[in-house]
Amino acid sequence: MSLLLEEVSRDHSPLPPATPEELDAFEQWMGWKLDPDLRAFYLHCNGAKLFKTSTDCPYSIRPLSRIVRARVAILGKRSDDDAHGPASMYALCDLQGGNYVLVDVAQQDNGRYPLIVGNPKAWPDPAARARIAISFSDFLERVLRSKGRPFWLSG
């Protein structure tokens, strides 16, 4: 993870790091713990714009203060009930074109949360979301190697 974080700092637009106190406050407010990958990322930078140009940014990883339930990010504040999608999914990254990368805190594999792409056009249909990475470090590595393209669409 440290090499990926160095690359984010060197080649992209990271925000200043969150403090341990900010991470603790976030976890207390949300009611779930950041996994080791997310904790390392937010202690390194509290969000980042990846592959940012003067006109666009294909990946904008949200700062802690902007992480909200996926159903709220996609449908608005009035949609924060179970009829509008699972309570365990949170918008972690905004994608160019209006989609989101979501973290599902109800699932863990080796202590890390999976990442899912969410398509607002068909939300909350489960078919509108697909797992794209087994962890945040897996996601970050694949994004950085993709040169800004949506790696889950290639193949």
N, CA, C and O atoms as a DFTB+ gen file, in Angstrom:
620 C
 N C O
     1  1       0.819      -1.194       0.000
     2  2       0.000       0.000       0.000
     3  2       0.866       1.263       0.000
     4  3       0.496       2.270      -0.603
     5  1       2.009       1.207       0.672
     6  2       2.842       2.412       0.764
     7  2       3.333       2.872      -0.605
     8  3       3.416       4.077      -0.844
     9  1       3.658       1.960      -1.501
    10  2       4.092       2.353      -2.844
    11  2       2.954       3.012      -3.631
    12  3       3.175       3.962      -4.381
    13  1       1.751       2.500      -3.451
    14  2       0.594       3.105      -4.115
    15  2       0.352       4.522      -3.598
    16  3       0.058       5.431      -4.374
    17  1       0.476       4.699      -2.295
    18  2       0.277       6.024      -1.703
    19  2       1.352       7.002      -2.153
    20  3       1.063       8.176      -2.383
    21  1       2.584       6.534      -2.280
    22  2       3.655       7.384      -2.803
    23  2       3.340       7.827      -4.228
    24  3       3.575       8.978      -4.595
    25  1       2.806       6.907      -5.024
    26  2       2.449       7.239      -6.406
    27  2       1.313       8.268      -6.445
    28  3       1.332       9.183      -7.269
    29  1       0.335       8.119      -5.565
    30  2      -0.749       9.105      -5.495
    31  2      -0.174      10.484      -5.192
    32  3      -0.538      11.469      -5.835
    33  1       0.718      10.552      -4.219
    34  2       1.319      11.847      -3.862
    35  2       2.176      12.420      -4.977
    36  3       2.168      13.629      -5.208
    37  1       2.902      11.578      -5.657
    38  2       3.840      12.027      -6.689
    39  2       3.134      12.437      -7.979
    40  3       3.505      13.437      -8.594
    41  1       2.119      11.674      -8.396
    42  2       1.573      11.835      -9.745
    43  2       0.139      12.353      -9.816
    44  3      -0.392      12.546     -10.910
    45  1      -0.491      12.579      -8.671
    46  2      -1.907      12.950      -8.675
    47  2      -2.146      14.143      -7.756
    48  3      -1.199      14.847      -7.406
    49  1      -3.369      14.375      -7.369
    50  2      -3.724      15.551      -6.562
    51  2      -4.355      15.123      -5.231
    52  3      -5.578      15.120      -5.093
    53  1      -3.517      14.764      -4.257
    54  2      -4.057      14.365      -2.955
    55  2      -4.381      15.574      -2.080
    56  3      -3.781      16.639      -2.219
    57  1      -5.328      15.388      -1.193
    58  2      -5.619      16.387      -0.168
    59  2      -4.693      16.132       1.016
    60  3      -4.102      15.056       1.108
    61  1      -4.555      17.093       1.920
    62  2      -3.741      16.853       3.116
    63  2      -4.307      15.682       3.928
    64  3      -5.503      15.401       3.851
    65  1      -3.470      15.007       4.697
    66  2      -3.922      13.826       5.444
    67  2      -4.940      14.161       6.531
    68  3      -4.978      15.273       7.059
    69  1      -5.759      13.166       6.843
    70  2      -6.648      13.261       8.007
    71  2      -5.824      12.929       9.242
    72  3      -4.813      12.233       9.151
    73  1      -6.245      13.415      10.368
    74  2      -5.564      13.107      11.624
    75  2      -6.163      11.831      12.221
    76  3      -7.287      11.461      11.878
    77  1      -5.439      11.164      13.095
    78  2      -6.015      10.004      13.782
    79  2      -7.318      10.366      14.511
    80  3      -8.237       9.550      14.580
    81  1      -7.396      11.568      15.046
    82  2      -8.607      12.010      15.730
    83  2      -9.784      12.143      14.749
    84  3     -10.921      11.817      15.090
    85  1      -9.501      12.621      13.537
    86  2     -10.551      12.717      12.519
    87  2     -11.036      11.334      12.098
    88  3     -12.231      11.134      11.879
    89  1     -10.116      10.383      11.985
    90  2     -10.518       9.011      11.659
    91  2     -11.382       8.421      12.763
    92  3     -12.399       7.789      12.479
    93  1     -10.991       8.620      14.017
    94  2     -11.782       8.122      15.138
    95  2     -13.175       8.746      15.156
    96  3     -14.167       8.050      15.374
    97  1     -13.249      10.053      14.927
    98  2     -14.541      10.745      14.913
    99  2     -15.407      10.229      13.765
   100  3     -16.611      10.034      13.934
   101  1     -14.804      10.010      12.605
   102  2     -15.533       9.466      11.453
   103  2     -16.120       8.099      11.806
   104  3     -17.305       7.853      11.579
   105  1     -15.299       7.219      12.358
   106  2     -15.750       5.863      12.687
   107  2     -16.874       5.897      13.732
   108  3     -17.840       5.139      13.638
   109  1     -16.741       6.760      14.698
   110  2     -17.779       6.866      15.723
   111  2     -19.080       7.378      15.101
   112  3     -20.157       6.860      15.399
   113  1     -18.985       8.372      14.256
   114  2     -20.165       8.949      13.602
   115  2     -20.842       7.931      12.680
   116  3     -22.067       7.809      12.679
   117  1     -20.040       7.201      11.894
   118  2     -20.585       6.253      10.925
   119  2     -21.050       4.947      11.551
   120  3     -21.993       4.320      11.069
   121  1     -20.387       4.543      12.622
   122  2     -20.743       3.274      13.246
   123  2     -20.047       2.079      12.635
   124  3     -20.452       0.942      12.877
   125  1     -19.003       2.310      11.844
   126  2     -18.186       1.228      11.286
   127  2     -16.739       1.680      11.244
   128  3     -16.445       2.874      11.186
   129  1     -15.841       0.707      11.274
   130  2     -14.397       0.964      11.302
   131  2     -13.827       0.946       9.887
   132  3     -14.207       0.117       9.060
   133  1     -12.926       1.856       9.631
   134  2     -12.159       1.811       8.382
   135  2     -11.304       0.557       8.401
   136  3     -10.739       0.205       9.437
   137  1     -11.203      -0.113       7.276
   138  2     -10.315      -1.275       7.217
   139  2      -8.869      -0.782       7.094
   140  3      -8.654       0.417       6.913
   141  1      -7.874      -1.670       7.186
   142  2      -6.470      -1.215       7.157
   143  2      -6.091      -0.411       5.909
   144  3      -5.320       0.544       6.006
   145  1      -6.618      -0.783       4.746
   146  2      -6.304      -0.050       3.509
   147  2      -6.865       1.369       3.557
   148  3      -6.161       2.334       3.260
   149  1      -8.127       1.485       3.931
   150  2      -8.752       2.809       3.990
   151  2      -8.103       3.675       5.066
   152  3      -7.899       4.872       4.866
   153  1      -7.785       3.076       6.193
   154  2      -7.117       3.824       7.272
   155  2      -5.773       4.361       6.771
   156  3      -5.461       5.532       6.986
   157  1      -4.992       3.536       6.120
   158  2      -3.689       3.973       5.598
   159  2      -3.864       5.101       4.574
   160  3      -3.117       6.079       4.588
   161  1      -4.854       4.958       3.690
   162  2      -5.094       5.989       2.674
   163  2      -5.440       7.320       3.328
   164  3      -4.846       8.347       3.000
   165  1      -6.399       7.306       4.250
   166  2      -6.856       8.565       4.839
   167  2      -5.830       9.184       5.779
   168  3      -5.841      10.399       5.981
   169  1      -4.958       8.392       6.350
   170  2      -3.857       8.970       7.127
   171  2      -2.792       9.565       6.203
   172  3      -2.012      10.424       6.616
   173  1      -2.766       9.104       4.957
   174  2      -1.826       9.639       3.964
   175  2      -2.411      10.868       3.260
   176  3      -1.724      11.870       3.061
   177  1      -3.684      10.770       2.890
   178  2      -4.370      11.888       2.242
   179  2      -5.872      11.727       2.471
   180  3      -6.412      10.625       2.374
   181  1      -6.520      12.812       2.767
   182  2      -7.953      12.785       3.060
   183  2      -8.743      13.022       1.777
   184  3      -9.497      13.987       1.654
   185  1      -8.544      12.107       0.824
   186  2      -9.168      12.211      -0.483
   187  2      -8.129      12.566      -1.538
   188  3      -7.034      13.032      -1.223
   189  1      -8.494      12.337      -2.799
   190  2      -7.565      12.631      -3.895
   191  2      -8.308      12.677      -5.222
   192  3      -9.331      12.020      -5.414
   193  1      -7.768      13.462      -6.113
   194  2      -8.240      13.477      -7.500
   195  2      -7.172      12.766      -8.321
   196  3      -6.006      13.163      -8.328
   197  1      -7.587      11.715      -9.008
   198  2      -6.650      10.914      -9.795
   199  2      -6.825      11.217     -11.273
   200  3      -7.946      11.253     -11.780
   201  1      -5.725      11.431     -11.953
   202  2      -5.701      11.719     -13.389
   203  2      -6.413      13.026     -13.709
   204  3      -7.042      13.149     -14.759
   205  1      -6.318      13.990     -12.820
   206  2      -6.988      15.274     -12.997
   207  2      -6.319      16.071     -14.119
   208  3      -5.095      16.185     -14.195
   209  1      -7.164      16.608     -14.973
   210  2      -6.697      17.538     -15.998
   211  2      -7.407      18.861     -15.755
   212  3      -8.155      18.997     -14.787
   213  1      -7.180      19.814     -16.609
   214  2      -7.840      21.108     -16.430
   215  2      -9.342      21.027     -16.673
   216  3     -10.089      21.897     -16.225
   217  1      -9.794      19.985     -17.381
   218  2     -11.219      19.916     -17.720
   219  2     -11.977      18.775     -17.042
   220  3     -13.207      18.815     -16.991
   221  1     -11.287      17.762     -16.523
   222  2     -12.029      16.663     -15.911
   223  2     -11.170      15.898     -14.906
   224  3      -9.975      16.153     -14.753
   225  1     -11.810      14.969     -14.237
   226  2     -11.147      14.106     -13.266
   227  2     -11.894      12.785     -13.259
   228  3     -13.010      12.717     -12.745
   229  1     -11.308      11.733     -13.816
   230  2     -12.032      10.469     -13.894
   231  2     -12.311       9.808     -12.543
   232  3     -13.298       9.086     -12.402
   233  1     -11.449      10.050     -11.545
   234  2     -11.614       9.445     -10.215
   235  2     -11.404      10.514      -9.154
   236  3     -10.338      11.125      -9.079
   237  1     -12.425      10.736      -8.337
   238  2     -12.312      11.683      -7.236
   239  2     -12.656      10.941      -5.943
   240  3     -13.827      10.735      -5.626
   241  1     -11.621      10.546      -5.206
   242  2     -11.828       9.821      -3.955
   243  2     -12.240      10.843      -2.905
   244  3     -11.532      11.819      -2.659
   245  1     -13.374      10.609      -2.300
   246  2     -13.975      11.568      -1.375
   247  2     -13.190      11.691      -0.069
   248  3     -12.654      10.705       0.436
   249  1     -13.128      12.907       0.472
   250  2     -12.604      13.060       1.837
   251  2     -13.601      12.450       2.826
   252  3     -14.769      12.245       2.495
   253  1     -13.135      12.167       4.019
   254  2     -13.998      11.566       5.041
   255  2     -15.303      12.336       5.220
   256  3     -16.362      11.732       5.391
   257  1     -15.234      13.642       5.182
   258  2     -16.414      14.483       5.420
   259  2     -17.477      14.345       4.334
   260  3     -18.618      14.760       4.536
   261  1     -17.124      13.772       3.194
   262  2     -18.084      13.634       2.089
   263  2     -18.537      12.197       1.857
   264  3     -19.307      11.933       0.934
   265  1     -18.070      11.270       2.683
   266  2     -18.519       9.882       2.540
   267  2     -19.920       9.774       3.141
   268  3     -20.137      10.066       4.317
   269  1     -20.858       9.347       2.301
   270  2     -22.256       9.178       2.710
   271  2     -22.761       7.847       2.167
   272  3     -22.128       7.227       1.312
   273  1     -23.902       7.422       2.676
   274  2     -24.501       6.204       2.126
   275  2     -24.681       6.369       0.617
   276  3     -24.958       7.459       0.118
   277  1     -24.515       5.261      -0.084
   278  2     -24.647       5.286      -1.540
   279  2     -26.015       5.806      -1.953
   280  3     -26.126       6.601      -2.886
   281  1     -27.044       5.363      -1.267
   282  2     -28.405       5.774      -1.643
   283  2     -28.602       7.278      -1.465
   284  3     -29.406       7.873      -2.182
   285  1     -27.899       7.900      -0.538
   286  2     -27.975       9.348      -0.362
   287  2     -27.190      10.051      -1.469
   288  3     -27.667      11.032      -2.040
   289  1     -26.000       9.559      -1.770
   290  2     -25.198      10.161      -2.844
   291  2     -25.932      10.081      -4.177
   292  3     -25.910      11.025      -4.966
   293  1     -26.578       8.952      -4.418
   294  2     -27.207       8.713      -5.719
   295  2     -28.584       9.373      -5.828
   296  3     -28.911       9.966      -6.856
   297  1     -29.387       9.269      -4.767
   298  2     -30.785       9.707      -4.849
   299  2     -31.117      10.945      -4.024
   300  3     -32.190      11.524      -4.195
   301  1     -30.233      11.357      -3.146
   302  2     -30.489      12.533      -2.320
   303  2     -30.841      12.164      -0.888
   304  3     -31.138      11.010      -0.580
   305  1     -30.802      13.170      -0.018
   306  2     -30.980      12.963       1.425
   307  2     -32.322      12.344       1.791
   308  3     -32.408      11.607       2.773
   309  1     -33.345      12.619       1.043
   310  2     -34.671      12.079       1.361
   311  2     -34.776      10.584       1.087
   312  3     -35.795       9.969       1.401
   313  1     -33.755      10.003       0.519
   314  2     -33.779       8.590       0.130
   315  2     -33.046       7.686       1.101
   316  3     -32.720       6.552       0.748
   317  1     -32.778       8.142       2.296
   318  2     -31.989       7.354       3.238
   319  2     -32.869       6.363       4.008
   320  3     -33.017       6.448       5.227
   321  1     -33.450       5.416       3.250
   322  2     -34.184       4.312       3.870
   323  2     -33.949       3.052       3.035
   324  3     -33.507       3.128       1.888
   325  1     -34.249       1.908       3.620
   326  2     -33.897       0.634       2.993
   327  2     -34.590       0.375       1.661
   328  3     -34.124      -0.467       0.893
   329  1     -35.664       1.056       1.366
   330  2     -36.319       0.902       0.068
   331  2     -35.460       1.459      -1.062
   332  3     -35.692       1.160      -2.233
   333  1     -34.458       2.278      -0.700
   334  2     -33.628       2.937      -1.707
   335  2     -32.208       2.385      -1.761
   336  3     -31.295       3.070      -2.221
   337  1     -32.016       1.161      -1.298
   338  2     -30.701       0.531      -1.377
   339  2     -30.166       0.174      -0.007
   340  3     -30.680       0.629       1.016
   341  1     -29.123      -0.648       0.001
   342  2     -28.588      -1.132       1.268
   343  2     -27.934      -0.035       2.104
   344  3     -27.274       0.863       1.580
   345  1     -28.136      -0.131       3.415
   346  2     -27.549       0.832       4.347
   347  2     -26.046       0.636       4.487
   348  3     -25.359       1.521       4.995
   349  1     -25.527      -0.492       4.052
   350  2     -24.108      -0.823       4.251
   351  2     -23.190      -0.312       3.142
   352  3     -21.972      -0.466       3.239
   353  1     -23.740       0.286       2.102
   354  2     -22.906       0.764       0.995
   355  2     -22.741       2.275       1.077
   356  3     -23.702       3.022       1.260
   357  1     -21.479       2.699       0.933
   358  2     -21.129       4.115       1.044
   359  2     -20.393       4.568      -0.206
   360  3     -19.584       3.828      -0.768
   361  1     -20.681       5.788      -0.634
   362  2     -20.001       6.384      -1.794
   363  2     -18.605       6.822      -1.374
   364  3     -18.444       7.701      -0.528
   365  1     -17.608       6.202      -1.970
   366  2     -16.216       6.457      -1.638
   367  2     -15.520       7.284      -2.710
   368  3     -14.613       8.063      -2.413
   369  1     -15.945       7.114      -3.951
   370  2     -15.259       7.754      -5.066
   371  2     -16.282       8.140      -6.132
   372  3     -17.130       7.334      -6.514
   373  1     -16.192       9.373      -6.602
   374  2     -17.034       9.832      -7.708
   375  2     -16.301       9.553      -9.009
   376  3     -15.108       9.824      -9.144
   377  1     -17.037       9.008      -9.958
   378  2     -16.461       8.708     -11.271
   379  2     -16.972       9.702     -12.296
   380  3     -18.114      10.158     -12.236
   381  1     -16.111      10.023     -13.227
   382  2     -16.525      10.871     -14.337
   383  2     -17.683      10.167     -15.037
   384  3     -17.608       8.965     -15.292
   385  1     -18.724      10.879     -15.343
   386  2     -19.878      10.284     -15.995
   387  2     -21.021      10.000     -15.034
   388  3     -22.087       9.560     -15.464
   389  1     -20.821      10.242     -13.731
   390  2     -21.923      10.136     -12.788
   391  2     -22.028       8.861     -11.988
   392  3     -22.884       8.770     -11.108
   393  1     -21.195       7.870     -12.256
   394  2     -21.212       6.654     -11.452
   395  2     -20.396       6.855     -10.184
   396  3     -19.730       7.876     -10.015
   397  1     -20.455       5.876      -9.301
   398  2     -19.744       5.930      -8.032
   399  2     -19.014       4.618      -7.778
   400  3     -19.438       3.558      -8.238
   401  1     -17.918       4.703      -7.044
   402  2     -17.310       3.514      -6.464
   403  2     -17.770       3.485      -5.021
   404  3     -17.617       4.458      -4.283
   405  1     -18.333       2.356      -4.631
   406  2     -18.926       2.184      -3.319
   407  2     -18.121       1.192      -2.504
   408  3     -17.516       0.271      -3.052
   409  1     -18.116       1.379      -1.208
   410  2     -17.525       0.415      -0.297
   411  2     -18.692      -0.239       0.442
   412  3     -19.594       0.444       0.926
   413  1     -18.660      -1.569       0.521
   414  2     -19.720      -2.305       1.215
   415  2     -19.194      -2.767       2.559
   416  3     -18.428      -3.727       2.635
   417  1     -19.605      -2.081       3.629
   418  2     -19.072      -2.362       4.954
   419  2     -19.747      -3.560       5.621
   420  3     -19.392      -3.923       6.742
   421  1     -20.707      -4.171       4.950
   422  2     -21.348      -5.375       5.488
   423  2     -20.568      -6.633       5.116
   424  3     -20.830      -7.709       5.653
   425  1     -19.628      -6.502       4.213
   426  2     -18.848      -7.653       3.761
   427  2     -17.370      -7.392       4.036
   428  3     -16.905      -6.254       3.976
   429  1     -16.649      -8.452       4.335
   430  2     -15.202      -8.346       4.476
   431  2     -14.558      -9.619       3.952
   432  3     -15.095     -10.718       4.090
   433  1     -13.401      -9.437       3.353
   434  2     -12.574     -10.556       2.922
   435  2     -11.170     -10.268       3.448
   436  3     -10.551      -9.277       3.059
   437  1     -10.673     -11.118       4.316
   438  2      -9.379     -10.896       4.963
   439  2      -9.313      -9.535       5.646
   440  3      -8.278      -8.870       5.611
   441  1     -10.417      -9.117       6.268
   442  2     -10.444      -7.868       7.013
   443  2     -10.554      -6.616       6.169
   444  3     -10.371      -5.510       6.678
   445  1     -10.854      -6.772       4.869
   446  2     -10.967      -5.616       3.976
   447  2     -12.321      -5.627       3.272
   448  3     -12.879      -6.681       2.970
   449  1     -12.826      -4.427       3.022
   450  2     -14.127      -4.285       2.379
   451  2     -13.995      -4.340       0.855
   452  3     -13.024      -3.826       0.300
   453  1     -14.968      -4.961       0.174
   454  2     -14.963      -4.949      -1.295
   455  2     -15.434      -3.596      -1.828
   456  3     -16.121      -2.842      -1.139
   457  1     -15.050      -3.315      -3.058
   458  2     -15.500      -2.097      -3.733
   459  2     -16.382      -2.474      -4.908
   460  3     -16.140      -3.457      -5.607
   461  1     -17.401      -1.672      -5.103
   462  2     -18.459      -1.944      -6.062
   463  2     -18.662      -0.692      -6.894
   464  3     -18.552       0.423      -6.383
   465  1     -18.958      -0.870      -8.171
   466  2     -19.329       0.296      -8.974
   467  2     -20.851       0.380      -8.951
   468  3     -21.545      -0.619      -9.144
   469  1     -21.357       1.589      -8.712
   470  2     -22.798       1.813      -8.652
   471  2     -23.255       2.698      -9.791
   472  3     -22.710       3.779     -10.011
   473  1     -24.257       2.235     -10.509
   474  2     -24.814       2.972     -11.632
   475  2     -26.117       3.646     -11.195
   476  3     -27.113       2.962     -10.962
   477  1     -26.123       4.968     -11.082
   478  2     -27.325       5.673     -10.614
   479  2     -28.546       5.485     -11.504
   480  3     -29.673       5.584     -11.020
   481  1     -28.351       5.215     -12.790
   482  2     -29.486       5.108     -13.705
   483  2     -30.394       3.935     -13.361
   484  3     -31.583       3.967     -13.678
   485  1     -29.859       2.903     -12.721
   486  2     -30.664       1.725     -12.393
   487  2     -30.716       1.447     -10.889
   488  3     -31.204       0.397     -10.471
   489  1     -30.220       2.373     -10.085
   490  2     -30.208       2.192      -8.627
   491  2     -31.637       2.165      -8.102
   492  3     -32.441       2.954      -8.598
   493  1     -32.019       1.340      -7.154
   494  2     -31.235       0.459      -6.303
   495  2     -31.173      -0.998      -6.757
   496  3     -30.815      -1.874      -5.969
   497  1     -31.513      -1.264      -8.000
   498  2     -31.471      -2.636      -8.515
   499  2     -30.086      -3.241      -8.292
   500  3     -29.091      -2.641      -8.697
   501  1     -29.994      -4.419      -7.655
   502  2     -28.684      -5.049      -7.441
   503  2     -27.906      -5.258      -8.740
   504  3     -26.676      -5.317      -8.717
   505  1     -28.598      -5.370      -9.863
   506  2     -27.914      -5.517     -11.146
   507  2     -27.169      -4.246     -11.541
   508  3     -26.329      -4.268     -12.441
   509  1     -27.481      -3.131     -10.864
   510  2     -26.834      -1.851     -11.172
   511  2     -25.524      -1.680     -10.427
   512  3     -24.913      -0.613     -10.485
   513  1     -25.085      -2.714      -9.729
   514  2     -23.819      -2.634      -8.998
   515  2     -23.053      -3.933      -9.186
   516  3     -23.613      -5.028      -9.127
   517  1     -21.758      -3.779      -9.413
   518  2     -20.899      -4.935      -9.633
   519  2     -19.618      -4.782      -8.840
   520  3     -19.045      -3.693      -8.786
   521  1     -19.165      -5.861      -8.225
   522  2     -17.897      -5.836      -7.488
   523  2     -16.765      -5.644      -8.482
   524  3     -16.663      -6.360      -9.478
   525  1     -15.913      -4.660      -8.192
   526  2     -14.800      -4.382      -9.094
   527  2     -13.443      -4.576      -8.435
   528  3     -12.420      -4.609      -9.120
   529  1     -13.423      -4.705      -7.106
   530  2     -12.149      -4.911      -6.411
   531  2     -12.413      -5.587      -5.070
   532  3     -13.448      -5.363      -4.441
   533  1     -11.473      -6.409      -4.647
   534  2     -11.643      -7.122      -3.382
   535  2     -11.270      -6.263      -2.182
   536  3     -11.589      -6.609      -1.045
   537  1     -10.588      -5.134      -2.434
   538  2     -10.162      -4.246      -1.351
   539  2      -9.825      -2.880      -1.950
   540  3      -9.736      -2.721      -3.167
   541  1      -9.641      -1.902      -1.063
   542  2      -9.261      -0.578      -1.543
   543  2      -7.879      -0.594      -2.187
   544  3      -7.667       0.081      -3.195
   545  1      -6.932      -1.353      -1.625
   546  2      -5.597      -1.402      -2.242
   547  2      -5.662      -2.047      -3.624
   548  3      -4.962      -1.617      -4.541
   549  1      -6.495      -3.072      -3.780
   550  2      -6.692      -3.696      -5.095
   551  2      -7.277      -2.673      -6.072
   552  3      -6.814      -2.554      -7.207
   553  1      -8.285      -1.947      -5.629
   554  2      -8.892      -0.903      -6.455
   555  2      -7.871       0.159      -6.853
   556  3      -7.760       0.512      -8.027
   557  1      -7.125       0.667      -5.868
   558  2      -6.175       1.739      -6.135
   559  2      -5.095       1.287      -7.112
   560  3      -4.735       2.030      -8.025
   561  1      -4.586       0.098      -6.932
   562  2      -3.569      -0.411      -7.852
   563  2      -4.117      -0.523      -9.266
   564  3      -3.458      -0.110     -10.220
   565  1      -5.302      -1.071      -9.411
   566  2      -5.884      -1.244     -10.744
   567  2      -6.195       0.109     -11.394
   568  3      -6.015       0.276     -12.601
   569  1      -6.660       1.071     -10.595
   570  2      -6.924       2.416     -11.121
   571  2      -5.631       3.055     -11.609
   572  3      -5.584       3.592     -12.716
   573  1      -4.595       3.002     -10.801
   574  2      -3.336       3.646     -11.171
   575  2      -2.731       3.024     -12.428
   576  3      -2.100       3.727     -13.218
   577  1      -2.914       1.725     -12.625
   578  2      -2.398       1.064     -13.832
   579  2      -3.281       1.309     -15.044
   580  3      -2.840       1.111     -16.176
   581  1      -4.516       1.735     -14.829
   582  2      -5.487       1.901     -15.924
   583  2      -5.269       3.173     -16.731
   584  3      -5.857       3.341     -17.799
   585  1      -4.421       4.075     -16.220
   586  2      -4.192       5.371     -16.863
   587  2      -5.483       6.182     -16.961
   588  3      -5.670       6.952     -17.903
   589  1      -6.367       6.003     -15.986
   590  2      -7.587       6.803     -15.923
   591  2      -8.815       6.181     -16.545
   592  3      -9.902       6.752     -16.465
   593  1      -8.669       5.028     -17.161
   594  2      -9.818       4.367     -17.772
   595  2     -10.529       3.485     -16.736
   596  3      -9.905       3.052     -15.768
   597  1     -11.815       3.218     -16.927
   598  2     -12.519       2.309     -16.021
   599  2     -12.076       0.859     -16.270
   600  3     -12.575       0.200     -17.182
   601  1     -11.139       0.374     -15.455
   602  2     -10.502      -0.922     -15.684
   603  2     -11.498      -2.074     -15.725
   604  3     -11.227      -3.078     -16.385
   605  1     -12.625      -1.972     -15.054
   606  2     -13.595      -3.071     -14.997
   607  2     -14.355      -3.239     -16.311
   608  3     -15.045      -4.240     -16.502
   609  1     -14.233      -2.268     -17.220
   610  2     -14.909      -2.363     -18.511
   611  2     -14.030      -2.972     -19.592
   612  3     -14.527      -3.376     -20.643
   613  1     -12.732      -3.041     -19.343
   614  2     -11.839      -3.605     -20.349
   615  2     -11.882      -5.112     -20.293
   616  3     -12.204      -5.696     -19.259
   617  1     -11.566      -5.722     -21.374
   618  2     -11.535      -7.181     -21.336
   619  2     -12.058      -7.762     -22.505
   620  3     -12.099      -8.987     -22.620
